[in-house]
mmCIF file of C-alpha atoms in Angstrom:
data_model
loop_
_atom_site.group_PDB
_atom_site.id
_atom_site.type_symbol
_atom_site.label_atom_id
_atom_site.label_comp_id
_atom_site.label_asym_id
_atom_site.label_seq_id
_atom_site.Cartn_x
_atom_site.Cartn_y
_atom_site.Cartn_z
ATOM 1 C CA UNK A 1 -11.756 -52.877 -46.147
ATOM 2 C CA UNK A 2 -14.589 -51.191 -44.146
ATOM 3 C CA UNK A 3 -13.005 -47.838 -44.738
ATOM 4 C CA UNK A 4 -13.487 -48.168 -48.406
ATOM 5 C CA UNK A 5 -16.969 -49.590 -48.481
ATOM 6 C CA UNK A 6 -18.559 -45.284 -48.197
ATOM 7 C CA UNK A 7 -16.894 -45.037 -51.883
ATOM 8 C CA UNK A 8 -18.303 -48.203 -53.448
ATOM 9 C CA UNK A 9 -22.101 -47.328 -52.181
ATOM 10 C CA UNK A 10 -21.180 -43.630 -53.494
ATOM 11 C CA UNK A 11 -21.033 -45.155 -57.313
ATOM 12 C CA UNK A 12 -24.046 -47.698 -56.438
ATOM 13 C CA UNK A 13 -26.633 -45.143 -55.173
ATOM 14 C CA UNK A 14 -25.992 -42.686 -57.754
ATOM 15 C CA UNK A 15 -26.062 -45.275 -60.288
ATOM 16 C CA UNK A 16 -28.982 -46.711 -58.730
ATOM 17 C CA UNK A 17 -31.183 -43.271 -58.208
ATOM 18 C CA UNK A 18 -30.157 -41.498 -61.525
ATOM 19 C CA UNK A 19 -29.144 -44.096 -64.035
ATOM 20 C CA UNK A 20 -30.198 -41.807 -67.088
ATOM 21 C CA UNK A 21 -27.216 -38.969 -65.627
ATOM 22 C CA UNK A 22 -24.652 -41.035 -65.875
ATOM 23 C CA UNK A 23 -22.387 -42.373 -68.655
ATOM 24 C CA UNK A 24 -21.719 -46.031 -69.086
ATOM 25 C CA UNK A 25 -17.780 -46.234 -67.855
ATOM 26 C CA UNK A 26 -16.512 -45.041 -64.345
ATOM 27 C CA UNK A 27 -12.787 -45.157 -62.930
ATOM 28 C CA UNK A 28 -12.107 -45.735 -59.459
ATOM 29 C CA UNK A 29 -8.741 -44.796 -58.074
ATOM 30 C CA UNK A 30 -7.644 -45.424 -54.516
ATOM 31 C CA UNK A 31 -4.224 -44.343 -53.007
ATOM 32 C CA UNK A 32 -2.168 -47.315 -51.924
ATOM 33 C CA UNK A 33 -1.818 -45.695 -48.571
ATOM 34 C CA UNK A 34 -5.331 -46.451 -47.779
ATOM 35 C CA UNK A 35 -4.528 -49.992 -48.090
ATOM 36 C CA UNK A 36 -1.602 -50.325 -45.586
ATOM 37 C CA UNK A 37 -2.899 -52.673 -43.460
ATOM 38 C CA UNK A 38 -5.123 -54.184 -46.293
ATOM 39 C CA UNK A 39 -4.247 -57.524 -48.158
ATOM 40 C CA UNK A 40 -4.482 -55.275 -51.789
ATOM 41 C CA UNK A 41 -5.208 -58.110 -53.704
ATOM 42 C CA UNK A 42 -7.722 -59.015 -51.722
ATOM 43 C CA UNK A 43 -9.383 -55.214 -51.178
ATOM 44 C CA UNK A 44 -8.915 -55.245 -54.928
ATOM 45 C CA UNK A 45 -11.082 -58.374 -55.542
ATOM 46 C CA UNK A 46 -13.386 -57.770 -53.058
ATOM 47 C CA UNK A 47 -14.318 -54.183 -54.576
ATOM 48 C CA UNK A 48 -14.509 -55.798 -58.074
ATOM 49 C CA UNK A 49 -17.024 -58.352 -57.026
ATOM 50 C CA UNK A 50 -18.981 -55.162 -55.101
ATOM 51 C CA UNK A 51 -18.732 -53.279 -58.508
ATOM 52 C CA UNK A 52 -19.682 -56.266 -60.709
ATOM 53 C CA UNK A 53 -22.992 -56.399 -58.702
ATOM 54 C CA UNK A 54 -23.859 -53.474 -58.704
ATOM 55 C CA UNK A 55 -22.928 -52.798 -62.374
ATOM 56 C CA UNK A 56 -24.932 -56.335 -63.489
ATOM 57 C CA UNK A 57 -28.319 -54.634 -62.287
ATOM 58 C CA UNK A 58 -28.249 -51.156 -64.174
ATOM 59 C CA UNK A 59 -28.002 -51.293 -68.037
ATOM 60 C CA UNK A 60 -27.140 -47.538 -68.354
ATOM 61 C CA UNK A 61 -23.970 -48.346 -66.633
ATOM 62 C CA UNK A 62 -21.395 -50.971 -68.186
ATOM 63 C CA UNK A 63 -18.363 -50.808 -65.838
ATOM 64 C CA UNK A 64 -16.728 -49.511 -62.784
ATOM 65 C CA UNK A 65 -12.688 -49.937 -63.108
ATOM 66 C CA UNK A 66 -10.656 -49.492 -59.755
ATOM 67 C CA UNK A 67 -6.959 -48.951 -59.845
ATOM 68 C CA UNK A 68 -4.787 -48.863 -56.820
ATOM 69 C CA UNK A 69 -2.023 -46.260 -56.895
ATOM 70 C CA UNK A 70 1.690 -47.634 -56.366
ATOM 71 C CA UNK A 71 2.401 -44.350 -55.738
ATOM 72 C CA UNK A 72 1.592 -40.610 -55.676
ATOM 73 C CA UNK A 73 2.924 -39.983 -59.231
ATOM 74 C CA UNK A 74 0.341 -42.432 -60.946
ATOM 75 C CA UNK A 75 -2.340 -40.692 -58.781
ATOM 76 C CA UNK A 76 -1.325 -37.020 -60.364
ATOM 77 C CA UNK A 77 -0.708 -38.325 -63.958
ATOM 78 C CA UNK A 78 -4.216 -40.340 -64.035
ATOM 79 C CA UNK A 79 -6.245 -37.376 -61.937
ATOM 80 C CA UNK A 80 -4.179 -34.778 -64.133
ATOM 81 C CA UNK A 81 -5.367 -36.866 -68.008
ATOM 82 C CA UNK A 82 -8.816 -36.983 -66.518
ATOM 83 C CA UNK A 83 -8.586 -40.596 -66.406
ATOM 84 C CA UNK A 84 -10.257 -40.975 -62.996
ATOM 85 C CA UNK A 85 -13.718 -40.102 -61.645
ATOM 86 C CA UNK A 86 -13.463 -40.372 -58.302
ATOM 87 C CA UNK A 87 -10.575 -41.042 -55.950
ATOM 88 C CA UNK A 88 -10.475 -42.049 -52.300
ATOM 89 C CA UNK A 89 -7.269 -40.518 -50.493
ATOM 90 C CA UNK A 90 -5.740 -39.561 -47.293
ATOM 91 C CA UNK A 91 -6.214 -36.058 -46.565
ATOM 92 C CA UNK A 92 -2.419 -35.570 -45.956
ATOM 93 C CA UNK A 93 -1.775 -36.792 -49.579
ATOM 94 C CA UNK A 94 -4.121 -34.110 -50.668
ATOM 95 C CA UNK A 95 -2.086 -31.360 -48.966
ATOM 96 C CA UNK A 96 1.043 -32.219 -49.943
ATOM 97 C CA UNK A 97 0.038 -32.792 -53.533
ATOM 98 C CA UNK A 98 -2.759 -29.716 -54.334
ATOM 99 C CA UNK A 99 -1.164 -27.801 -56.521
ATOM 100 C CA UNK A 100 -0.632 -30.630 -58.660
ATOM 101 C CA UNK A 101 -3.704 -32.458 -58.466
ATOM 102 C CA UNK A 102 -6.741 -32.200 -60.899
ATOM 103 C CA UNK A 103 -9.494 -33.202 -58.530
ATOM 104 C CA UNK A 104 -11.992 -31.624 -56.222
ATOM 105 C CA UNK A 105 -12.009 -32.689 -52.741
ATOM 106 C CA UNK A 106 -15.705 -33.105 -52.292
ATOM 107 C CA UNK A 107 -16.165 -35.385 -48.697
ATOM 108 C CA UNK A 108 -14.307 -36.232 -45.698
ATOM 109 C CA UNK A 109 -14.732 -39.289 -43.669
ATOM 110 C CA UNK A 110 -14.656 -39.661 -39.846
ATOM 111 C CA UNK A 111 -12.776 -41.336 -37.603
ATOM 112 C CA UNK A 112 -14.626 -42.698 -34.456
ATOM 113 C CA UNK A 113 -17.272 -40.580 -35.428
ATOM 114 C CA UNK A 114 -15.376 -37.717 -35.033
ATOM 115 C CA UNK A 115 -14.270 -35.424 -38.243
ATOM 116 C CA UNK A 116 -10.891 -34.812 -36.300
ATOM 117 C CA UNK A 117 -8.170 -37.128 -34.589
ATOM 118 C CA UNK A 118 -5.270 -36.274 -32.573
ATOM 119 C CA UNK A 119 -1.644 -37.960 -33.036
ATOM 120 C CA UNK A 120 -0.521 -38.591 -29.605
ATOM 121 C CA UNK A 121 2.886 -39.536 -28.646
ATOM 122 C CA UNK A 122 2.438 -41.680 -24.975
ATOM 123 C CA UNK A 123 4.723 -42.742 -22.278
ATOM 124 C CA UNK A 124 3.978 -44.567 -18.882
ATOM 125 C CA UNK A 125 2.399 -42.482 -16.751
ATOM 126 C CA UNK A 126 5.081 -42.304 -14.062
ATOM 127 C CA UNK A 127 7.636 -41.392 -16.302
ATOM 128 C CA UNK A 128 9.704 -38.467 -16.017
ATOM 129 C CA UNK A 129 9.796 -37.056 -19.453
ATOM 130 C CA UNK A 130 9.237 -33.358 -19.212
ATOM 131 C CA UNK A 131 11.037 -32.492 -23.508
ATOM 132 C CA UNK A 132 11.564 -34.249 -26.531
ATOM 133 C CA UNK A 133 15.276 -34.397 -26.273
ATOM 134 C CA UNK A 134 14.861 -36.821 -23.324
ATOM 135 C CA UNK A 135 13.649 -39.749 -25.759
ATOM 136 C CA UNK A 136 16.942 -39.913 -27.057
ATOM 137 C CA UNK A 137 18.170 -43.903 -27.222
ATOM 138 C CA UNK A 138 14.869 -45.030 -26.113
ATOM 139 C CA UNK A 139 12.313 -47.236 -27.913
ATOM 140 C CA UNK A 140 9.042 -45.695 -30.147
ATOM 141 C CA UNK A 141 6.523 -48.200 -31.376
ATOM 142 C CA UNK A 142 4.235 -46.319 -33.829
ATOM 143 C CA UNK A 143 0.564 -46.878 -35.326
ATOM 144 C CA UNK A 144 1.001 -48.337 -38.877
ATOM 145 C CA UNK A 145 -1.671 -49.101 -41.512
ATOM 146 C CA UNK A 146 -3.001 -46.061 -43.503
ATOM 147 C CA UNK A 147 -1.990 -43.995 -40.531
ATOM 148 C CA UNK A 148 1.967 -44.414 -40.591
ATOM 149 C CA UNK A 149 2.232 -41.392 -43.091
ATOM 150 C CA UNK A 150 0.929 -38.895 -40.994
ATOM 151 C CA UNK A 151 2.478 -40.599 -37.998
ATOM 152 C CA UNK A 152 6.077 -40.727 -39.372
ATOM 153 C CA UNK A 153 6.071 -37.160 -40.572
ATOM 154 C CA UNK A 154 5.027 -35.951 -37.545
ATOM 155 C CA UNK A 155 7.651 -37.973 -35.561
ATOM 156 C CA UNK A 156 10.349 -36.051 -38.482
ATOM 157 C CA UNK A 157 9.532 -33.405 -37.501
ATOM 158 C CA UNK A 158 9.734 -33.562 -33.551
ATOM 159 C CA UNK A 159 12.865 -34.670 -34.234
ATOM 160 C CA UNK A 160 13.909 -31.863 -36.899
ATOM 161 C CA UNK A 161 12.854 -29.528 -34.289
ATOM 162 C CA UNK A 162 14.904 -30.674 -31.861
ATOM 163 C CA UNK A 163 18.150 -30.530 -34.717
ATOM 164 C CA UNK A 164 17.796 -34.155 -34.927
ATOM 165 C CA UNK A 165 17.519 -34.757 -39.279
ATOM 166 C CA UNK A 166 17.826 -38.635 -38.406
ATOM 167 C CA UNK A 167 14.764 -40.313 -36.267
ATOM 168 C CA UNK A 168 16.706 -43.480 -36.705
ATOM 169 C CA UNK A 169 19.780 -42.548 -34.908
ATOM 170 C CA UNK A 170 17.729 -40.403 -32.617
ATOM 171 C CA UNK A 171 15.937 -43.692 -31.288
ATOM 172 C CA UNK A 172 16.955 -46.759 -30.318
ATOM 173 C CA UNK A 173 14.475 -48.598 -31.968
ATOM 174 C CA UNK A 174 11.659 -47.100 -34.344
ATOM 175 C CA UNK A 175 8.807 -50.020 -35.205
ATOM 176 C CA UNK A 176 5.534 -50.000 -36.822
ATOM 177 C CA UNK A 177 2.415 -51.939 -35.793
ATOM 178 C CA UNK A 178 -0.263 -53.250 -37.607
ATOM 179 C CA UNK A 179 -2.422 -52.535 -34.406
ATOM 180 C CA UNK A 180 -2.988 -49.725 -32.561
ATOM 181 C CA UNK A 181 -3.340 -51.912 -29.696
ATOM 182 C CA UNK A 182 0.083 -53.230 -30.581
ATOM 183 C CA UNK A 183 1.501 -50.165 -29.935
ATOM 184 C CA UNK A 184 -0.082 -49.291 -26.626
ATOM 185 C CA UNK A 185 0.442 -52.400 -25.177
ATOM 186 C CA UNK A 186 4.362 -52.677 -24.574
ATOM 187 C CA UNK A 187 3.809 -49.139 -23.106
ATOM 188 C CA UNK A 188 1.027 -50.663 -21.050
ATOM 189 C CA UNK A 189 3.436 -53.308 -19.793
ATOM 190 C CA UNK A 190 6.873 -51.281 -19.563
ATOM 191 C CA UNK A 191 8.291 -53.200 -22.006
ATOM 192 C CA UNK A 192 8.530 -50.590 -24.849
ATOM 193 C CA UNK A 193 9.239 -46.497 -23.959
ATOM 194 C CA UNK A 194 6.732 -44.555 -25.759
ATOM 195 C CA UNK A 195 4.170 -45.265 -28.773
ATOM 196 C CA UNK A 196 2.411 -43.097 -31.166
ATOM 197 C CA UNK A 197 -1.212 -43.177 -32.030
ATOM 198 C CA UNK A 198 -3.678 -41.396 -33.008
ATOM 199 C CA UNK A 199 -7.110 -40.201 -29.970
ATOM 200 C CA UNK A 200 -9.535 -42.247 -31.961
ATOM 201 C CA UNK A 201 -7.537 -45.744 -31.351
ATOM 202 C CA UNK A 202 -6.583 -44.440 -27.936
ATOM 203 C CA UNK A 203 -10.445 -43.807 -27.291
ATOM 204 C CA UNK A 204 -11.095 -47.445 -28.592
ATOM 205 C CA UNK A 205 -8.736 -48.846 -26.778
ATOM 206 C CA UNK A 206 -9.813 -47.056 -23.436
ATOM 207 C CA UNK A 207 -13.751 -48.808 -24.138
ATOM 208 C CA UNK A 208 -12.261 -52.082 -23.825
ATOM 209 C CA UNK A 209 -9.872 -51.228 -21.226
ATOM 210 C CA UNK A 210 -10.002 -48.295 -19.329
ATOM 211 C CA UNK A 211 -6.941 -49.213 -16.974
ATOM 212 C CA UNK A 212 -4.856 -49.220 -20.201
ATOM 213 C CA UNK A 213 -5.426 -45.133 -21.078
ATOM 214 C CA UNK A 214 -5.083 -44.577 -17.570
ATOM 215 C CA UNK A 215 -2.096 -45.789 -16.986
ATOM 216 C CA UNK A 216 -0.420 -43.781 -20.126
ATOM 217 C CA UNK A 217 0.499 -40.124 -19.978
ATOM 218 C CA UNK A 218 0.261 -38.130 -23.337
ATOM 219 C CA UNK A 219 3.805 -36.130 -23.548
ATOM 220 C CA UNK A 220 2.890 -34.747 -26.815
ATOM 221 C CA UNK A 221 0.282 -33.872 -28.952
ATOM 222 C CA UNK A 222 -0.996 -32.805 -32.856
ATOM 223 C CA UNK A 223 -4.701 -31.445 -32.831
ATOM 224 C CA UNK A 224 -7.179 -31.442 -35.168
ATOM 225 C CA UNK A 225 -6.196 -33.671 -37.890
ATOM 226 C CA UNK A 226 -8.435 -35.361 -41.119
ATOM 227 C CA UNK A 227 -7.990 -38.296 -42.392
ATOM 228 C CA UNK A 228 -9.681 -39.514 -45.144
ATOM 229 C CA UNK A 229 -10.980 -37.607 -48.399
ATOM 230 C CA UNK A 230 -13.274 -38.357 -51.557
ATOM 231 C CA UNK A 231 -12.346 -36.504 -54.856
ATOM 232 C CA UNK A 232 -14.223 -35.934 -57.653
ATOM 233 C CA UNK A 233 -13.017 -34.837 -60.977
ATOM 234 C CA UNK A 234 -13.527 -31.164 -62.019
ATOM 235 C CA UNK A 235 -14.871 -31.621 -65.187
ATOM 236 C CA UNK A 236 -18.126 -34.531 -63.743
ATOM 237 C CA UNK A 237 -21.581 -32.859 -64.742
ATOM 238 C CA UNK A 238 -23.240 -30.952 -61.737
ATOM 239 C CA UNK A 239 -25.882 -33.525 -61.399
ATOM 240 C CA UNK A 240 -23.223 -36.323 -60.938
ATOM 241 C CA UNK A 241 -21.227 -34.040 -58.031
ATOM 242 C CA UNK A 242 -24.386 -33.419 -56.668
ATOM 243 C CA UNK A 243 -26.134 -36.820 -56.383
ATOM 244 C CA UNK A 244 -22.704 -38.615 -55.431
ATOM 245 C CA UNK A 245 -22.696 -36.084 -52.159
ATOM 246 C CA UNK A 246 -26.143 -37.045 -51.949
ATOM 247 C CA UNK A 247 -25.501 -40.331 -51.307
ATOM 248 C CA UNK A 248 -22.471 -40.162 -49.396
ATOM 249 C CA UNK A 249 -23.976 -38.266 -46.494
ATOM 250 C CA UNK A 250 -27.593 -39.062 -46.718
ATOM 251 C CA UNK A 251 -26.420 -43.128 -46.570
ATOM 252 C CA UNK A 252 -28.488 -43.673 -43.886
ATOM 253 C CA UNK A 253 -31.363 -43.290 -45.525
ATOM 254 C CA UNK A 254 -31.009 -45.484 -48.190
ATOM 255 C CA UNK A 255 -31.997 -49.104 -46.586
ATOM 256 C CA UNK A 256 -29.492 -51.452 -48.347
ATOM 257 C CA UNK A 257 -26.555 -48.345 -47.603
ATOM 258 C CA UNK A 258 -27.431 -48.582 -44.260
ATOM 259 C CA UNK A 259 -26.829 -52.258 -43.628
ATOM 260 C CA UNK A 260 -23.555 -52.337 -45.247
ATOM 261 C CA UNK A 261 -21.864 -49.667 -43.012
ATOM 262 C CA UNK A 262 -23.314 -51.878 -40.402
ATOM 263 C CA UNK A 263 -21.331 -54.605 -41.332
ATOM 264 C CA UNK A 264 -18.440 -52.878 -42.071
ATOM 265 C CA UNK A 265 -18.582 -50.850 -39.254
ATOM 266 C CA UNK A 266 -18.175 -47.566 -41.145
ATOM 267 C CA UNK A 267 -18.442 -44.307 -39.396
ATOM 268 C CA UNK A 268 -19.980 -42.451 -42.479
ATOM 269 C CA UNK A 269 -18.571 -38.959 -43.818
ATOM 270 C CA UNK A 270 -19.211 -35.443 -43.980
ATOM 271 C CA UNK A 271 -19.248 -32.596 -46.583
ATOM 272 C CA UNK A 272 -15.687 -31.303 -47.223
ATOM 273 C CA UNK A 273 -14.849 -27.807 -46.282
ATOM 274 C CA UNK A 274 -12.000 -26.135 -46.757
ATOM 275 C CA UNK A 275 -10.868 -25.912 -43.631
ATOM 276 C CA UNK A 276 -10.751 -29.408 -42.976
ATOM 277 C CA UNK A 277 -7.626 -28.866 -44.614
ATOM 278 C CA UNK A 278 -6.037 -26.533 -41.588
ATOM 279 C CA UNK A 279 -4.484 -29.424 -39.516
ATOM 280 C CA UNK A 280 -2.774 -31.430 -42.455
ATOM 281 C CA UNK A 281 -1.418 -28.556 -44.055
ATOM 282 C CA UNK A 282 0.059 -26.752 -41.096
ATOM 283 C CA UNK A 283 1.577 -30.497 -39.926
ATOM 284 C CA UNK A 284 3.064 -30.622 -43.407
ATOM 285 C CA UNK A 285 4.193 -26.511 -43.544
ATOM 286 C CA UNK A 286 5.892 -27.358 -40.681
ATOM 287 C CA UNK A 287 7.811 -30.013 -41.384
ATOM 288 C CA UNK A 288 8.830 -28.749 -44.849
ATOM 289 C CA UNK A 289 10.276 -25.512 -42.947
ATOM 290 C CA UNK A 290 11.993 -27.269 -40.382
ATOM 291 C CA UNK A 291 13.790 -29.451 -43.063
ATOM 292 C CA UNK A 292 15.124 -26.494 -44.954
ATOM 293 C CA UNK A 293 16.466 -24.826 -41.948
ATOM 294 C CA UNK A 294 18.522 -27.634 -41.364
ATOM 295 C CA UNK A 295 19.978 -28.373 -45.015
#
């Protein structure tokens, strides 16, 4: 939920700073992704009841819908009729979907403060492992939640470049976490062969336990990655674009902003640029190359 919080104070600052530039209906459109490790109808009710406050105090205003994609179809159709303002997404999502999509990617959030993650694949750190091919049979625990996209592509298409088209027969056992930690931890404890996350969790995890990143060994790695975006539709009046970046990276100056990233433990966001784009598109070049080699 606290990763969705930046959006909601987007809407309520510009509402609150320039009621008179603003019409009275907004949409709200979030990518199901986002919510993977997310009770939706909860995230759902909670935003409402963020929305309805906000909305109660400024006349100008009358309503702030949010819809929840199902899937990346209902996100193009709705972004593509204009029937969405604003729409929080993952930046892989983006990528693969560009050409189709209607929408201007306008911020990007951070992760551990940090614009950029890496996707690390970890052993042990006495293991022997020296290529990919030597995984074969073992056992991969792997990051879930709103990471797991980028995660399971990326473990496609170590496999794909290896001649492998099946992960699943490739491994022994493939499982998701929740948890980052629940991931590391199995590695930690030899019970499990390698895990996936991303540097940010690792980096987490290594604050409350140093001994645990110690005692892992990174075999591979993908640099430079985004992962969240905020889009704005094309045809929003200048003033609108201008005062919802306002707000989005100038929270912290804005006393009641402030206090709920606090809470929510939010690390803030960052003006898009283009090439914030690099890392997510080359992951997903590559893997769409690989996969036509091999049909």
């Amino acid at each position: 939920m606290k990763r969705i919080i930046i959006v909601c104070i987007i809407l309520f600052n510009t509402i609150l700073y320039s009621q008179d530039s603003f019409k009275k209906n907004y949409n709200f459109g979030i990518s199901k992704e986002m919510l993977e490790d997310v009770n939706i109808r909860d995230a759902k009710a909670t935003l409402e009841l963020w929305t309805k406050v906000f909305t109660q105090s400024f006349e100008e205003v009358e309503s702030i819908k949010i819809t929840i994609y199902k899937n990346v179809n209902e996100l193009i159709n709705s972004a593509n009729n204009n029937e969405v303002d604003l729409v929080y997404t993952s930046s892989l999502i983006y990528a693969m979907e560009m050409d189709k999509l209607n929408l201007e990617p306008k911020i990007t959030s951070s992760v551990n403060n940090n614009k950029y993650f890496d996707i690390l694949l970890c052993s042990s750190s006495d293991s022997k492992v020296s290529n990919f091919n030597e995984l074969r049979n073992k056992s991969i625990l792997i990051q879930g939640g709103k990471f797991k996209l980028i995660n399971e592509l990326w473990l496609d298409l170590l496999c794909l470049q290896i001649g492998e088209k099946d992960k699943n027969k490739f491994f022994k056992k493939i499982e998701f976490t929740e948890k980052p930690m629940q991931a590391v931890l199995p590695v930690f404890f030899k019970k499990t062969d390698c895990c996936i996350v991303n540097s940010a969790s690792l980096e987490s995890i290594a604050e409350l336990n140093p001994q645990i990143s110690k005692s892992l060994k990174v075999l591979f790695k993908r640099e430079k990655l985004t992962s969240d975006i905020v889009c704005l539709r094309p045809s929003l009046t200048k003033k609108e674009k201008d005062l919802m970046m306002d707000r989005a990276i100038n929270y912290k100056s804005l006393h009641k902003s402030e206090q709920l990233f606090k809470i929510f433990k939010t690390n803030g966001a960052s003006v898009f640029e283009a090439s914030d784009l690099d890392g997510v598109k080359s992951l997903w070049e590559d893997y769409k190359k690989m996969k036509s080699r091999l049909n």
